Coordinates of C-alpha atoms in Angstrom, one line a residue:
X1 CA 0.4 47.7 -25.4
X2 CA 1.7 45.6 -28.5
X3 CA 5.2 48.1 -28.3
X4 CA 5.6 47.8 -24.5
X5 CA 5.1 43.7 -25.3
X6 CA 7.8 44.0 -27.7
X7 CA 10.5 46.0 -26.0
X8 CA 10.2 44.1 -22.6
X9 CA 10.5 40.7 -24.6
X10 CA 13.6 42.4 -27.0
X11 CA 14.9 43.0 -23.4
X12 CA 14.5 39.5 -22.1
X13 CA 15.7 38.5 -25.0
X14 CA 19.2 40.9 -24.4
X15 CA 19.8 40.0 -20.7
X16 CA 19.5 35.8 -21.9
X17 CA 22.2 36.4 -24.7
X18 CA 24.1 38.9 -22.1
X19 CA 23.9 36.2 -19.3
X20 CA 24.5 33.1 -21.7
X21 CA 27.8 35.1 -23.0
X22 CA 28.3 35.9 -19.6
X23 CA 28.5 32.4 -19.1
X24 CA 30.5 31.2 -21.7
X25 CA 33.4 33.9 -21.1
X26 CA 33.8 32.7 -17.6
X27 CA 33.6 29.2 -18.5
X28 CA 36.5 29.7 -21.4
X29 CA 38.0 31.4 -18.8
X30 CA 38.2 28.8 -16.2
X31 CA 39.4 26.2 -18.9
X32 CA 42.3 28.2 -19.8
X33 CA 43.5 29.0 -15.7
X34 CA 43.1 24.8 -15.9
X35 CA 45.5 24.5 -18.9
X36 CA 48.0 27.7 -17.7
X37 CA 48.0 25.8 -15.0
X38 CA 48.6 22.2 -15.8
X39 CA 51.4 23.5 -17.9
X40 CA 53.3 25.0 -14.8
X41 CA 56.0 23.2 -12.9
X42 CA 53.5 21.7 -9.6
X43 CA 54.2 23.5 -6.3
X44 CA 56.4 21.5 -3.9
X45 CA 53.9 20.3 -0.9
X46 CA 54.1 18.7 2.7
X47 CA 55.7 14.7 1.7
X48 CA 52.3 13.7 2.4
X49 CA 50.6 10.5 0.8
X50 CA 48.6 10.8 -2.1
X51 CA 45.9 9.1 -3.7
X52 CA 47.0 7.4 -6.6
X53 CA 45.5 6.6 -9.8
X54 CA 47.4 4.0 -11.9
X55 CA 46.0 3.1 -15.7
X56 CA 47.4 0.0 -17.2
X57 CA 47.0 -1.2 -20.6
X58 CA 47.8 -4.4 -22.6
X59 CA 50.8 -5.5 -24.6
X60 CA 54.2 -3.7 -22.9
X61 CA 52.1 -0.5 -21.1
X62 CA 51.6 -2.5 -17.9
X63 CA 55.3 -3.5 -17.8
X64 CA 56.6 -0.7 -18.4
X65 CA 54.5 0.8 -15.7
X66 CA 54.7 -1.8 -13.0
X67 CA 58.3 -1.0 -14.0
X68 CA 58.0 2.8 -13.1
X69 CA 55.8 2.0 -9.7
X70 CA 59.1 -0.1 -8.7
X71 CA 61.2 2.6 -8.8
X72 CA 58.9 5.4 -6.4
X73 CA 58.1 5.8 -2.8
X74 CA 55.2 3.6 -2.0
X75 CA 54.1 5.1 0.9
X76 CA 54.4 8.5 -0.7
X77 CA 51.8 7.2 -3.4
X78 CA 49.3 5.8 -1.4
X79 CA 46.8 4.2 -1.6
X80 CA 47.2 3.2 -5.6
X81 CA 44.2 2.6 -7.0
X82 CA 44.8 0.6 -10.6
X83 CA 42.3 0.6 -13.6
X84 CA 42.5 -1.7 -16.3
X85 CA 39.8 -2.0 -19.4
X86 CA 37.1 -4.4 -18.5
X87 CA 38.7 -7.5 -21.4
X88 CA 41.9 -7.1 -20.0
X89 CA 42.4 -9.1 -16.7
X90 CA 45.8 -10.2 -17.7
X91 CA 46.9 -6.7 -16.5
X92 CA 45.2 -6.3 -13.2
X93 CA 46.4 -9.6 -12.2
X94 CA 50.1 -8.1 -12.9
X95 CA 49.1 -5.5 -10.4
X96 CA 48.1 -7.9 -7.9
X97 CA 51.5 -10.1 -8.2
X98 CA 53.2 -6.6 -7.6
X99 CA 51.6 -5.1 -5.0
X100 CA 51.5 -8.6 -3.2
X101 CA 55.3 -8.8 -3.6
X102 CA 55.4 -5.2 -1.9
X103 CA 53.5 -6.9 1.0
X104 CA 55.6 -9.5 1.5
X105 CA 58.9 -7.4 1.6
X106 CA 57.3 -5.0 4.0
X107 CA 54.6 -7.0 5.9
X108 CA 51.7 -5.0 5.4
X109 CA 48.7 -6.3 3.6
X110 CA 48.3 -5.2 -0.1
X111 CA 44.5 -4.8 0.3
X112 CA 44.9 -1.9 2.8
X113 CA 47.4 0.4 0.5
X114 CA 45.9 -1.2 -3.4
X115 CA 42.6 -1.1 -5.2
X116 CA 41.7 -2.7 -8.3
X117 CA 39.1 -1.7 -11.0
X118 CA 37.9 -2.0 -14.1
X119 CA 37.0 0.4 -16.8
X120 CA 34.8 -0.2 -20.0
X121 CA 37.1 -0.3 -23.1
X122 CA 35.8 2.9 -25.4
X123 CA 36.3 0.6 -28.5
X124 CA 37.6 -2.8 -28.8
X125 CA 40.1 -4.2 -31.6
X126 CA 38.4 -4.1 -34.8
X127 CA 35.2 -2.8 -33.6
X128 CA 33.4 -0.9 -35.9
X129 CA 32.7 3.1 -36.1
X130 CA 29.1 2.9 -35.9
X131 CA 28.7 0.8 -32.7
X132 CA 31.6 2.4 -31.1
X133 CA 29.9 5.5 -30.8
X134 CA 27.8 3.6 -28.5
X135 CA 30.5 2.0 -26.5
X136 CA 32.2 5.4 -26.0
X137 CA 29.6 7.3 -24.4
X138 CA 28.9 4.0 -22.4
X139 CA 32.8 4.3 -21.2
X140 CA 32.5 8.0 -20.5
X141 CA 29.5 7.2 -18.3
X142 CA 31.8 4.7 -16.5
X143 CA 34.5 6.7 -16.3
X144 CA 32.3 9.5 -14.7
X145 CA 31.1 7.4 -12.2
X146 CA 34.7 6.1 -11.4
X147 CA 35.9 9.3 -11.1
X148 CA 33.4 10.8 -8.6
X149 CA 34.0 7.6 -6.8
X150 CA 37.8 7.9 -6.9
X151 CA 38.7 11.4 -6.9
X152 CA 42.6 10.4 -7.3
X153 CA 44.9 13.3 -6.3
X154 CA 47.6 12.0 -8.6
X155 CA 47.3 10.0 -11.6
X156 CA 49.8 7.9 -13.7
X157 CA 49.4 7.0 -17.6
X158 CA 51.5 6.0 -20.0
X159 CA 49.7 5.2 -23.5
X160 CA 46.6 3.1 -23.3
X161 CA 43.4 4.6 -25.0
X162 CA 42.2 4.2 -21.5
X163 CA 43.3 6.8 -19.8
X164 CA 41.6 9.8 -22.1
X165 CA 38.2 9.7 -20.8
X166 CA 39.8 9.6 -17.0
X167 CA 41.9 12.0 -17.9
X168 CA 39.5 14.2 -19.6
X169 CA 37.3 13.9 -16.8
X170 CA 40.0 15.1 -14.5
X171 CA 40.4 18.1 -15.9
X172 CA 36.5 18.8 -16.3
X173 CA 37.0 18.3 -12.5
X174 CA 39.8 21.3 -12.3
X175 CA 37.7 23.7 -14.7
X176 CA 34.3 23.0 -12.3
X177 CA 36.8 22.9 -9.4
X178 CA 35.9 20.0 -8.2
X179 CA 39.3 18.3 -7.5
X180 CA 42.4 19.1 -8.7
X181 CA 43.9 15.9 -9.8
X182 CA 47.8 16.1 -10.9
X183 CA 48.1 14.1 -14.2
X184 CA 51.6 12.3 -14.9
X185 CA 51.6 10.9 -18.7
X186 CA 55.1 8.7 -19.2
X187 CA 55.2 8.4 -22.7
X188 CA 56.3 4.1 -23.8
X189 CA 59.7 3.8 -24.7
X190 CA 58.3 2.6 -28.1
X191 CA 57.4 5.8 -29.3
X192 CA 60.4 7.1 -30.9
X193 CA 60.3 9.4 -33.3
X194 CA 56.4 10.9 -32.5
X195 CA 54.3 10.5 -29.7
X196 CA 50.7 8.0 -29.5
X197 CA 47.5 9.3 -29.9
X198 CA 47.0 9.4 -26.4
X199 CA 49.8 11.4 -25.6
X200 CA 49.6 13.8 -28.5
X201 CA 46.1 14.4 -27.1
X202 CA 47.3 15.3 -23.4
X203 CA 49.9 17.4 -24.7
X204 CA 48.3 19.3 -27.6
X205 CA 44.9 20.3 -25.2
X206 CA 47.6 20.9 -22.2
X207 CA 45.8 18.3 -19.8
X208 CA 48.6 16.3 -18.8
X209 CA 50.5 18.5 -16.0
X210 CA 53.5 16.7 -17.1
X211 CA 54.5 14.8 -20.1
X212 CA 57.5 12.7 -20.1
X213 CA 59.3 11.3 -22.7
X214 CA 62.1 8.5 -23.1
X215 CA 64.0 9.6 -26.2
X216 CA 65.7 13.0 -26.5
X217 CA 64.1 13.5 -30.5
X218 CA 60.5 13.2 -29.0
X219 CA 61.4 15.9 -26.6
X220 CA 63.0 18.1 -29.5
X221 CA 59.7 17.9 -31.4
X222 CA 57.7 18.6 -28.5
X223 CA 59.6 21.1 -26.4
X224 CA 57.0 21.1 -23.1
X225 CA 57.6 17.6 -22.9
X226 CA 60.4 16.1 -20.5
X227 CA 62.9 13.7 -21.5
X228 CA 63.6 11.7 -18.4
X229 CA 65.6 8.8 -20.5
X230 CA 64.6 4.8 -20.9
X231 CA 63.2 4.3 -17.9
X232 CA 62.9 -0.1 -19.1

């Protein structure tokens, strides 16, 4: 009796490790179809509108992006849905002065084609390491949330610390197949010679589907990248 108690629980014990690996082997699996993917030139589609996720940041990021919006086809990025981190209101208000200005030049009201959200900062200027741990998992929950809320088919970064956790998220989203979410990362025309943090991040774990880069060095360095030219 003791032997037969010990070879069926050996045996449990084989098909858990053979279903965990199991496991793990399609899960690796499914997160490197997300980054072969994300790394290919997107499939031309139907000029339908898409849902729009725009992350601004302080200093010259909401400028330069406001700047970008300006240039593309509204109604092809519709509704835009702008996030901002929860201490920086200066930024949204930008947003709303823009899309307000598109209102008036095409007489439809902003509220119907523009959100605006907020987004808790993972860690604040000066902020120490210990409670930032904290505040970062407290952002991740947000950012969750957001996202299951949002479920942007499209969405446009270009440096703020911000964007990682939605980001990140996103792709969690395309390895669980949840939503695929197409991620555009414009790279600010102050990064010269190397990219930011942010942006080395989307590039090096291949989550950005397209990385796009202002000076023709940065795209020498990093060859997937896209130099597009100052776009200020």
């Amino acid at each position: 009796m003791e032997k037969g108690n010990g070879c069926c629980s050996i045996m449990a014990s084989s098909a858990t490790i053979t279903f965990f690996l199991v496991g793990i082997t399609l899960v690796m699996c499914r997160v490197l179809y997300a980054m072969y993917r994300s790394s290919k030139p997107l499939c031309k589609r139907a000029p339908q509108p898409v849902s729009t996720l725009i992350v601004l940041g302080s200093g010259g990021h909401t400028a330069e992006m406001l700047n970008l919006l300006s240039v593309l086809q509204k109604d092809r990025f519709s509704p835009r849905i702008y996030i901002a981190a929860a201490t920086d209101n200066m930024s949204l208000q930008k947003a709303r002065l823009f899309e307000n200005s598109l209102a008036d030049e095409n007489g439809v009201g902003a509220v119907k084609t523009a959100q605006f959200m907020q987004i808790y900062r993972s860690r604040e200027v000066g902020q120490s390491y210990v409670t930032s741990v904290w505040t970062t998992l407290l952002a991740i929950v947000h950012a969750l949330q957001l996202m299951i809320k949002i479920r942007p088919q499209v969405i446009l970064c270009n440096g703020p610390g911000t964007c990682i956790p939605l980001c990140a998220i996103a792709f969690l989203f395309k390895v669980l197949g949840i939503r695929w979410s197409s991620i555009f990362y414009v790279e600010s025309i102050a990064r010269v010679k190397r990219l930011s943090l942010s942006g080395l991040l989307l590039y090096k774990l291949r989550i950005a589907d397209e990385l796009f880069v202002q000076w023709p060095q940065l795209q020498r360095k990093y060859p997937r990248a896209h130099y597009v030219g100052c776009l200020m």
